Short mmCIF file of C-alpha atoms and ligand atoms in Angstrom, two decimals:
data_model
loop_
_atom_site.label_atom_id
_atom_site.label_comp_id
_atom_site.label_asym_id
_atom_site.label_seq_id
_atom_site.Cartn_x
_atom_site.Cartn_y
_atom_site.Cartn_z
CA UNK A 181 -13.50 3.34 23.33
CA UNK A 182 -10.30 4.11 21.42
CA UNK A 183 -10.84 2.73 17.91
CA UNK A 184 -8.09 1.04 15.91
CA UNK A 185 -8.48 3.61 13.13
CA UNK A 186 -10.22 6.94 12.79
CA UNK A 187 -10.15 8.75 9.43
CA UNK A 188 -8.47 12.16 9.69
CA UNK A 189 -10.05 15.33 8.29
CA UNK A 190 -7.79 18.28 7.53
CA UNK A 191 -10.79 20.66 7.51
CA UNK A 192 -10.37 21.63 3.85
CA UNK A 193 -12.30 18.67 2.43
CA UNK A 194 -15.87 19.96 2.61
CA UNK A 195 -15.19 23.32 0.98
CA UNK A 196 -13.31 21.50 -1.79
CA UNK A 197 -16.33 19.26 -2.35
CA UNK A 198 -18.60 22.31 -2.51
CA UNK A 199 -16.24 23.81 -5.06
CA UNK A 200 -16.33 20.61 -7.12
CA UNK A 201 -20.09 20.91 -7.30
CA UNK A 202 -19.90 24.60 -8.14
CA UNK A 203 -17.49 23.71 -10.96
CA UNK A 204 -20.40 21.81 -12.48
CA UNK A 205 -18.19 18.76 -12.96
CA UNK A 206 -18.78 15.77 -10.69
CA UNK A 207 -17.71 12.91 -12.92
CA UNK A 208 -14.03 12.01 -13.18
CA UNK A 209 -11.03 13.91 -14.57
CA UNK A 210 -12.20 17.39 -13.62
CA UNK A 211 -10.14 20.18 -12.02
CA UNK A 212 -9.59 18.38 -8.68
CA UNK A 213 -8.43 15.20 -10.37
CA UNK A 214 -5.95 17.30 -12.36
CA UNK A 215 -4.78 18.91 -9.14
CA UNK A 216 -4.18 15.49 -7.56
CA UNK A 217 -2.34 14.30 -10.69
CA UNK A 218 -0.07 17.34 -10.53
CA UNK A 219 0.59 16.79 -6.81
CA UNK A 220 1.48 13.14 -7.44
CA UNK A 221 3.82 13.98 -10.31
CA UNK A 222 5.56 16.69 -8.29
CA UNK A 223 5.84 14.62 -5.14
CA UNK A 224 6.83 11.30 -6.69
CA UNK A 225 8.54 12.23 -9.95
CA UNK A 226 6.42 9.66 -11.85
CA UNK A 227 6.05 10.42 -15.57
CA UNK A 228 2.31 9.82 -15.29
CA UNK A 229 0.01 9.56 -12.29
CA UNK A 230 -3.62 8.56 -12.72
CA UNK A 231 -6.18 8.53 -9.94
CA UNK A 232 -8.16 5.32 -9.68
CA UNK A 233 -11.07 4.34 -7.46
CA UNK A 234 -8.74 2.08 -5.43
CA UNK A 235 -5.29 0.60 -5.22
CA UNK A 236 -6.95 -2.64 -6.26
CA UNK A 237 -7.98 -0.95 -9.54
CA UNK A 238 -4.44 0.35 -10.09
CA UNK A 239 -3.09 -3.19 -9.60
CA UNK A 240 -5.68 -4.55 -12.05
CA UNK A 241 -4.60 -1.93 -14.58
CA UNK A 242 -0.98 -2.98 -14.06
CA UNK A 243 -1.86 -6.60 -14.87
CA UNK A 244 -3.60 -5.44 -18.07
CA UNK A 245 -0.72 -3.16 -19.06
CA UNK A 246 1.71 -6.07 -18.75
CA UNK A 247 -0.50 -8.14 -21.10
CA UNK A 248 -0.55 -10.98 -18.63
CA UNK A 249 -2.15 -14.11 -20.06
CA UNK A 250 -3.44 -17.33 -18.51
CA UNK A 251 -0.58 -19.39 -17.11
CA UNK A 252 1.84 -16.48 -16.72
CA UNK A 253 3.43 -16.31 -13.29
CA UNK A 254 3.88 -13.34 -10.98
CA UNK A 255 6.21 -13.61 -8.00
CA UNK A 256 4.93 -11.90 -4.85
CA UNK A 257 4.84 -12.23 -1.07
CA UNK A 258 2.08 -14.20 0.64
CA UNK A 259 2.13 -11.81 3.59
CA UNK A 260 -0.08 -9.15 1.95
CA UNK A 261 -3.63 -8.07 1.22
CA UNK A 262 -5.67 -10.15 -1.24
CA UNK A 263 -5.69 -7.49 -3.97
CA UNK A 264 -1.96 -7.96 -4.62
CA UNK A 265 -2.76 -11.45 -5.91
CA UNK A 266 -6.32 -11.06 -7.17
CA UNK A 267 -5.43 -8.31 -9.64
CA UNK A 268 -3.21 -10.78 -11.52
CA UNK A 269 -5.50 -13.79 -11.04
CA UNK A 270 -8.22 -11.83 -12.88
CA UNK A 271 -5.99 -12.01 -16.00
CA UNK A 272 -5.50 -15.75 -15.50
CA UNK A 273 -1.99 -15.32 -14.11
CA UNK A 274 -0.67 -17.47 -11.26
CA UNK A 275 0.67 -15.84 -8.09
CA UNK A 276 3.87 -17.56 -6.95
CA UNK A 277 4.32 -16.81 -3.27
CA UNK A 278 7.76 -16.48 -1.71
CA UNK A 279 8.66 -15.91 1.91
CA UNK A 280 9.42 -12.59 3.60
CA UNK A 281 12.45 -11.19 5.42
CA UNK A 282 12.38 -11.49 9.19
CA UNK A 283 13.37 -7.82 9.68
CA UNK A 284 11.13 -5.66 7.44
CA UNK A 285 8.56 -8.42 6.71
CA UNK A 286 8.97 -7.53 3.03
CA UNK A 287 9.50 -10.08 0.25
CA UNK A 288 12.86 -11.80 0.74
CA UNK A 289 14.77 -10.76 -2.37
CA UNK A 290 17.23 -13.62 -1.84
CA UNK A 291 14.43 -16.11 -2.58
CA UNK A 292 13.10 -14.52 -5.77
CA UNK A 293 15.54 -15.87 -8.33
CA UNK A 294 14.91 -19.52 -7.40
CA UNK A 295 11.18 -18.99 -7.94
CA UNK A 296 11.61 -17.81 -11.54
CA UNK A 297 10.41 -20.22 -14.27
CA UNK A 298 10.05 -19.76 -18.06
CA UNK A 299 6.48 -18.58 -17.32
CA UNK A 300 7.46 -15.80 -14.92
CA UNK A 301 6.52 -12.37 -16.30
CA UNK A 302 6.63 -10.03 -13.34
CA UNK A 303 7.53 -9.48 -9.70
CA UNK A 304 4.99 -7.66 -7.56
CA UNK A 305 6.63 -6.28 -4.44
CA UNK A 306 4.69 -4.95 -1.45
CA UNK A 307 6.26 -2.23 0.70
CA UNK A 308 4.91 -3.43 4.02
CA UNK A 309 4.08 -0.72 6.57
CA UNK A 310 5.47 1.89 4.18
CA UNK A 311 9.01 0.49 4.53
CA UNK A 312 10.68 -0.25 1.22
CA UNK A 313 11.66 -3.64 -0.15
CA UNK A 314 15.33 -4.07 -1.19
CA UNK A 315 14.72 -2.52 -4.58
CA UNK A 316 18.32 -2.41 -5.90
CA UNK A 317 18.62 -6.18 -5.64
CA UNK A 318 15.08 -6.76 -6.94
CA UNK A 319 15.61 -4.44 -9.93
CA UNK A 320 18.84 -6.28 -10.77
CA UNK A 321 17.03 -9.65 -10.74
CA UNK A 322 14.25 -8.24 -12.95
CA UNK A 323 16.81 -6.88 -15.44
CA UNK A 324 18.71 -10.18 -15.57
CA UNK A 325 15.53 -12.12 -16.37
CA UNK A 326 13.59 -9.52 -18.39
CA UNK A 327 10.78 -9.25 -15.83
CA UNK A 328 8.51 -6.32 -15.10
CA UNK A 329 8.21 -4.92 -11.58
CA UNK A 330 4.93 -3.74 -10.10
CA UNK A 331 5.12 -2.04 -6.71
CA UNK A 332 2.13 -2.47 -4.45
CA UNK A 333 2.80 0.81 -2.66
CA UNK A 334 -0.68 0.88 -1.10
CA UNK A 335 0.92 1.75 2.24
CA UNK A 336 3.83 3.70 0.83
CA UNK A 337 2.85 7.28 0.04
CA UNK A 338 5.53 9.75 1.25
CA UNK A 339 7.99 6.89 1.88
CA UNK A 340 11.33 6.60 0.12
CA UNK A 341 14.00 4.06 -0.80
CA UNK A 342 17.45 5.64 -1.14
CA UNK A 343 15.68 8.95 -1.70
CA UNK A 344 13.25 7.63 -4.34
CA UNK A 345 9.50 7.74 -3.64
CA UNK A 346 7.92 4.30 -3.42
CA UNK A 347 5.83 3.38 -6.43
CA UNK A 348 8.23 5.01 -8.90
CA UNK A 349 11.17 2.59 -8.78
CA UNK A 350 9.63 -0.35 -10.66
CA UNK A 351 7.75 -0.07 -13.96
CA UNK A 352 4.36 0.56 -12.36
CA UNK A 353 3.27 1.54 -8.86
CA UNK A 354 -0.09 1.38 -7.10
CA UNK A 355 -1.04 3.68 -4.21
CA UNK A 356 -4.08 3.48 -1.93
CA UNK A 357 -6.11 6.30 -0.43
CA UNK A 358 -8.45 3.96 1.45
CA UNK A 359 -9.56 5.39 4.79
CA UNK A 360 -7.14 3.11 6.64
CA UNK A 361 -4.11 4.56 4.82
CA UNK A 362 -2.17 7.80 5.51
CA UNK A 363 -3.66 10.11 2.86
CA UNK A 364 -7.29 9.24 2.30
CA UNK A 365 -10.43 9.73 0.25
CA UNK A 366 -12.61 6.92 1.62
CA UNK A 367 -11.92 4.63 -1.29
CA UNK A 368 -9.23 5.76 -3.70
CA UNK A 369 -5.95 4.98 -5.34
CA UNK A 370 -3.51 5.90 -8.06
CA UNK A 371 -1.44 4.24 -10.73
CA UNK A 372 2.08 5.61 -11.16
CA UNK A 373 3.94 5.06 -14.43
CA UNK A 374 7.68 5.54 -13.91
CA UNK A 375 8.25 6.56 -17.54
CA UNK A 376 6.11 7.00 -20.64
CA UNK A 377 6.22 3.35 -21.70
CA UNK A 378 2.79 2.56 -20.27
CA UNK A 379 1.21 5.96 -19.72
CA UNK A 380 -0.77 6.41 -22.93
CA UNK A 381 -2.26 2.92 -22.75
CA UNK A 382 -2.96 3.40 -19.03
CA UNK A 383 -5.16 6.40 -19.87
CA UNK A 384 -7.11 4.27 -22.34
CA UNK A 385 -7.65 1.30 -20.00
CA UNK A 386 -8.85 3.66 -17.30
CA UNK A 387 -11.40 5.31 -19.63
CA UNK A 388 -13.32 2.14 -20.55
CA UNK A 389 -10.88 1.25 -23.34
CA UNK A 390 -11.53 4.47 -25.26
CA UNK A 391 -9.18 7.23 -26.39
CA UNK A 392 -11.38 9.81 -24.63
CA UNK A 393 -8.40 11.56 -22.98
CA UNK A 394 -6.73 12.11 -26.37
CA UNK A 395 -10.05 13.47 -27.68
CA UNK A 396 -10.23 16.04 -24.87
CA UNK A 397 -6.67 17.11 -25.61
CA UNK A 398 -7.67 17.60 -29.26
CA UNK A 399 -5.32 14.83 -30.44
CA UNK A 400 -8.14 12.90 -32.17
CA UNK A 401 -11.41 14.32 -33.51
CA UNK A 402 -13.72 11.66 -32.10
CA UNK A 403 -13.28 9.09 -29.41
CA UNK A 404 -13.87 5.41 -29.83
CA UNK A 405 -13.27 1.96 -28.42
CA UNK A 406 -9.63 1.05 -29.02
CA UNK A 407 -8.52 -1.42 -26.32
CA UNK A 408 -9.46 -3.39 -23.21
CA UNK A 409 -10.66 -1.25 -20.37
CA UNK A 410 -12.98 -0.53 -17.52
CA UNK A 411 -14.13 2.45 -15.48
CA UNK A 412 -11.19 2.84 -13.14
CA UNK A 413 -11.43 6.57 -12.40
CA UNK A 414 -12.90 8.20 -9.28
CA UNK A 415 -15.44 11.03 -9.40
CA UNK A 416 -14.56 14.63 -8.58
CA UNK A 417 -16.07 14.46 -5.06
CA UNK A 418 -13.46 11.86 -4.19
CA UNK A 419 -10.69 13.84 -5.87
CA UNK A 420 -11.78 17.04 -4.08
CA UNK A 421 -11.51 15.26 -0.73
CA UNK A 422 -8.14 13.82 -1.69
CA UNK A 423 -6.76 17.17 -2.89
CA UNK A 424 -7.37 18.56 0.62
CA UNK A 425 -5.43 15.69 2.16
CA UNK A 426 -2.56 16.04 -0.30
CA UNK A 427 -2.22 19.69 0.58
CA UNK A 428 -1.51 18.60 4.17
CA UNK A 429 0.59 15.53 3.36
CA UNK A 430 3.77 16.79 5.05
CA UNK A 431 1.91 17.67 8.22
CA UNK A 432 0.02 14.33 8.23
CA UNK A 433 3.28 12.41 7.85
CA UNK A 434 5.02 14.40 10.60
CA UNK A 435 2.15 13.83 13.02
CA UNK A 436 2.05 10.10 12.29
CA UNK A 437 5.83 9.81 12.69
CA UNK A 438 5.58 11.46 16.08
CA UNK A 439 2.94 8.96 17.30
CA UNK A 440 5.01 6.10 15.81
CA UNK A 441 8.08 7.29 17.74
CA UNK A 442 6.13 7.47 20.98
CA UNK A 443 5.26 3.78 20.60
CA UNK A 444 8.76 2.90 19.46
CA UNK A 445 10.48 4.59 22.40
CA UNK A 446 8.06 3.03 24.87
CA UNK A 447 8.49 -0.50 23.42
CA UNK A 448 12.31 -0.39 23.57
CA UNK A 449 12.41 -1.60 27.16
CA UNK A 450 10.02 -4.47 26.39
CA UNK A 451 12.12 -5.48 23.41
CA UNK A 452 15.25 -5.47 25.56
CA UNK A 453 13.45 -7.73 28.03
CA UNK A 454 12.47 -10.14 25.21
CA UNK A 455 8.75 -9.46 25.55
CA UNK A 456 8.19 -8.05 22.03
CA UNK A 457 10.02 -7.30 18.82
CA UNK A 458 9.69 -3.80 17.41
CA UNK A 459 9.59 -2.80 13.69
CA UNK A 460 13.00 -2.58 12.00
CA UNK A 461 13.59 0.32 9.60
CA UNK A 462 16.72 -0.08 7.41
CA UNK A 463 18.91 3.02 7.30
CA UNK A 464 18.32 3.61 3.57
CA UNK A 465 14.52 3.68 4.02
CA UNK A 466 12.47 6.76 4.93
CA UNK A 467 9.15 5.47 6.17
CA UNK A 468 5.79 7.20 6.56
CA UNK A 469 4.61 5.78 9.90
CA UNK A 470 1.81 3.95 8.15
CA UNK A 471 1.64 1.38 10.91
CA UNK A 472 2.96 0.52 14.34
CA UNK A 473 3.13 -3.20 14.99
CA UNK A 474 4.71 -5.49 17.58
CA UNK A 475 5.71 -9.12 17.24
CA UNK A 476 4.63 -11.06 20.30
CA UNK A 477 6.49 -14.15 21.52
CA UNK A 478 3.61 -16.53 20.68
CA UNK A 479 0.07 -16.60 19.23
CA UNK A 480 -1.26 -17.12 22.78
CA UNK A 481 0.42 -13.95 24.05
CA UNK A 482 -0.99 -12.07 21.07
CA UNK A 483 -4.54 -13.24 21.78
CA UNK A 484 -4.11 -12.36 25.45
CA UNK A 485 -2.84 -8.90 24.46
CA UNK A 486 -5.61 -8.12 21.94
CA UNK A 487 -8.32 -9.36 24.33
CA UNK A 488 -6.79 -7.45 27.23
CA UNK A 489 -6.63 -4.23 25.23
CA UNK A 490 -10.21 -4.74 24.05
CA UNK A 491 -11.34 -5.13 27.67
CA UNK A 492 -9.77 -1.72 28.32
CA UNK A 493 -11.58 -0.22 25.32
CA UNK A 494 -8.59 -0.12 22.94
CA UNK A 495 -8.85 -1.53 19.45
CA UNK A 496 -5.86 -3.59 18.28
CA UNK A 497 -5.90 -5.87 15.24
CA UNK A 498 -3.77 -8.45 13.48
CA UNK A 499 -3.18 -9.42 9.83
CA UNK A 500 -2.55 -11.03 7.34
CA UNK A 501 -3.99 -14.51 6.96
CA UNK A 502 -1.25 -15.73 4.56
CA UNK A 503 -2.45 -15.90 0.96
CA UNK A 504 -0.68 -19.15 0.10
CA UNK A 505 -2.69 -21.15 2.64
CA UNK A 506 -6.05 -19.37 2.21
CA UNK A 507 -8.72 -20.97 -0.04
CA UNK A 508 -8.16 -18.42 -2.84
CA UNK A 509 -4.41 -18.84 -2.72
CA UNK A 510 -4.63 -22.64 -2.82
CA UNK A 511 -6.99 -22.48 -5.80
CA UNK A 512 -5.27 -19.77 -7.83
CA UNK A 513 -1.64 -19.62 -6.71
CA UNK A 514 1.21 -21.70 -5.44
CA UNK A 515 3.87 -21.37 -2.79
CA UNK A 516 7.52 -21.50 -3.72
CA UNK A 517 9.15 -23.55 -0.98
CA UNK A 518 8.14 -23.26 2.66
CA UNK A 519 6.97 -19.88 3.90
CA UNK A 520 8.03 -20.21 7.51
CA UNK A 521 8.51 -16.53 8.26
CA UNK A 522 5.14 -15.65 6.70
CA UNK A 523 3.37 -18.30 8.78
CA UNK A 524 5.23 -17.34 11.94
CA UNK A 525 4.76 -13.56 11.64
CA UNK A 526 1.09 -13.77 10.73
CA UNK A 527 0.53 -15.68 14.00
CA UNK A 528 2.38 -13.20 16.22
CA UNK A 529 1.90 -9.70 14.80
CA UNK A 530 -0.35 -7.13 16.45
CA UNK A 531 -1.06 -3.60 15.22
CA UNK A 532 -1.60 -0.74 17.67
CA UNK A 533 -4.00 2.12 16.92
CA UNK A 534 -2.30 4.96 15.02
CA UNK A 535 -4.32 7.93 13.82
CA UNK A 536 -4.09 11.68 14.03
CA UNK A 537 -6.08 12.84 17.05
CA UNK A 538 -5.01 9.87 19.19
CA UNK A 539 -2.33 11.92 20.97
CA UNK A 540 -4.42 12.68 24.12
CA UNK A 541 -5.06 8.94 24.54
CA UNK A 542 -1.47 7.76 24.09
CA UNK A 543 -0.72 7.69 27.83
CA UNK A 544 -3.79 5.48 28.37
CA UNK A 545 -2.90 3.14 25.54
CA UNK A 546 0.70 2.79 26.63
CA UNK A 547 -0.25 2.25 30.25
CA UNK A 548 -2.72 -0.48 29.22
CA UNK A 549 -0.22 -2.17 26.89
CA UNK A 550 2.53 -1.90 29.46
CA UNK A 551 0.61 -3.67 32.19
CA UNK A 552 -0.49 -6.43 29.77
CA UNK A 553 3.10 -7.04 28.62
CA UNK A 554 4.31 -7.27 32.22
CA UNK A 555 1.49 -9.60 33.30
C1 LIG B 1347 -4.83 -1.38 1.38
C2 LIG B 1347 -4.05 -2.29 0.52
C3 LIG B 1347 -4.47 -2.65 -0.76
C4 LIG B 1347 -5.83 -2.29 -1.30
O1 LIG B 1347 -6.06 -0.94 -1.38
P1 LIG B 1347 -7.51 -0.44 -1.86
O2 LIG B 1347 -7.27 1.02 -2.14
O3 LIG B 1347 -8.43 -0.66 -0.71
O4 LIG B 1347 -7.90 -1.20 -3.06
C5 LIG B 1347 -3.64 -3.43 -1.54
N1 LIG B 1347 -2.45 -3.84 -1.09
C6 LIG B 1347 -2.01 -3.53 0.15
C7 LIG B 1347 -0.65 -3.99 0.58
C8 LIG B 1347 -2.80 -2.76 1.00
O5 LIG B 1347 -2.36 -2.46 2.22
#
């Protein structure tokens, strides 16, 4: 059986975890968390990077930092994971779903402006498959209307838009280190603050609404409850694991890109014959090979393909069930216009397995996929 995903171990994780224990500091914000913060600042250029227990948590912090109130609206794609919307719904805000581009499957920036109302406070973009949204245009819209931008960069670590790391272009960025992402710690995430506007308050929200971080820096002589907050920080075991992965981030990305290219080269002939559509990477985007997907000609062909691969012991999956037509989306959000591309793509997309260590099985996978596409 070739699973759809298999978490990668660099080999440095376990000794890091032992060291975390030897440090006598297993709760959050110890030496390994600091190491991860430094890595994130150096590799993204964000003014402040804070580890969280998930990307979901970082998105929830973003909604708090923007002071979203009941009835406020946040424009976002429907073709995304539930956390993109739920983080804002928890503050009483209303997700307003707009359609995606047919090429990158990212939010269609040409549809954003028409979805803006007097209640719109923010745009939450999602960099699907680690390929950037059209940030220049989106930033210009946000400036014209005084809106904040949150980047759901859950899939975007090591990816760039015109040379800028994803998650640092808008006001706030959220990364994920979930085991299905490129750089992992089981569960894990980070909030990136582009500049210092939000960083001090972000520290407070993350530490249960206290000024504990300022206390440890000697900036206040006792710490106390000062704001909203929750426990958003991961423990040191998680950070120790993550630090090992970060150390190998270049190597991880290179290996994933190589597997991605193997699929992409193979699928070219099938695309030319009209049997599939391959991912499209705009020239100004450096992607991180988070995902390899194919668009099948119809939902029936997709089902046939996934079932056929499963019968050969190869795990392939699809996503997303669009948010605008799911029970949560109907209750808490609304669609702006018709979301034809979202509906169409979610019916036809299939993801192929992509993980480090899969290389010896690639011939098998491609042979299996090839015969299914020709049948
Ligand atoms: C994975 C993912 C999330 C959630 O990340 P967690 O770290 O599991 O909370 C949110 N948004 C997108 C687009 C994702 O792919």
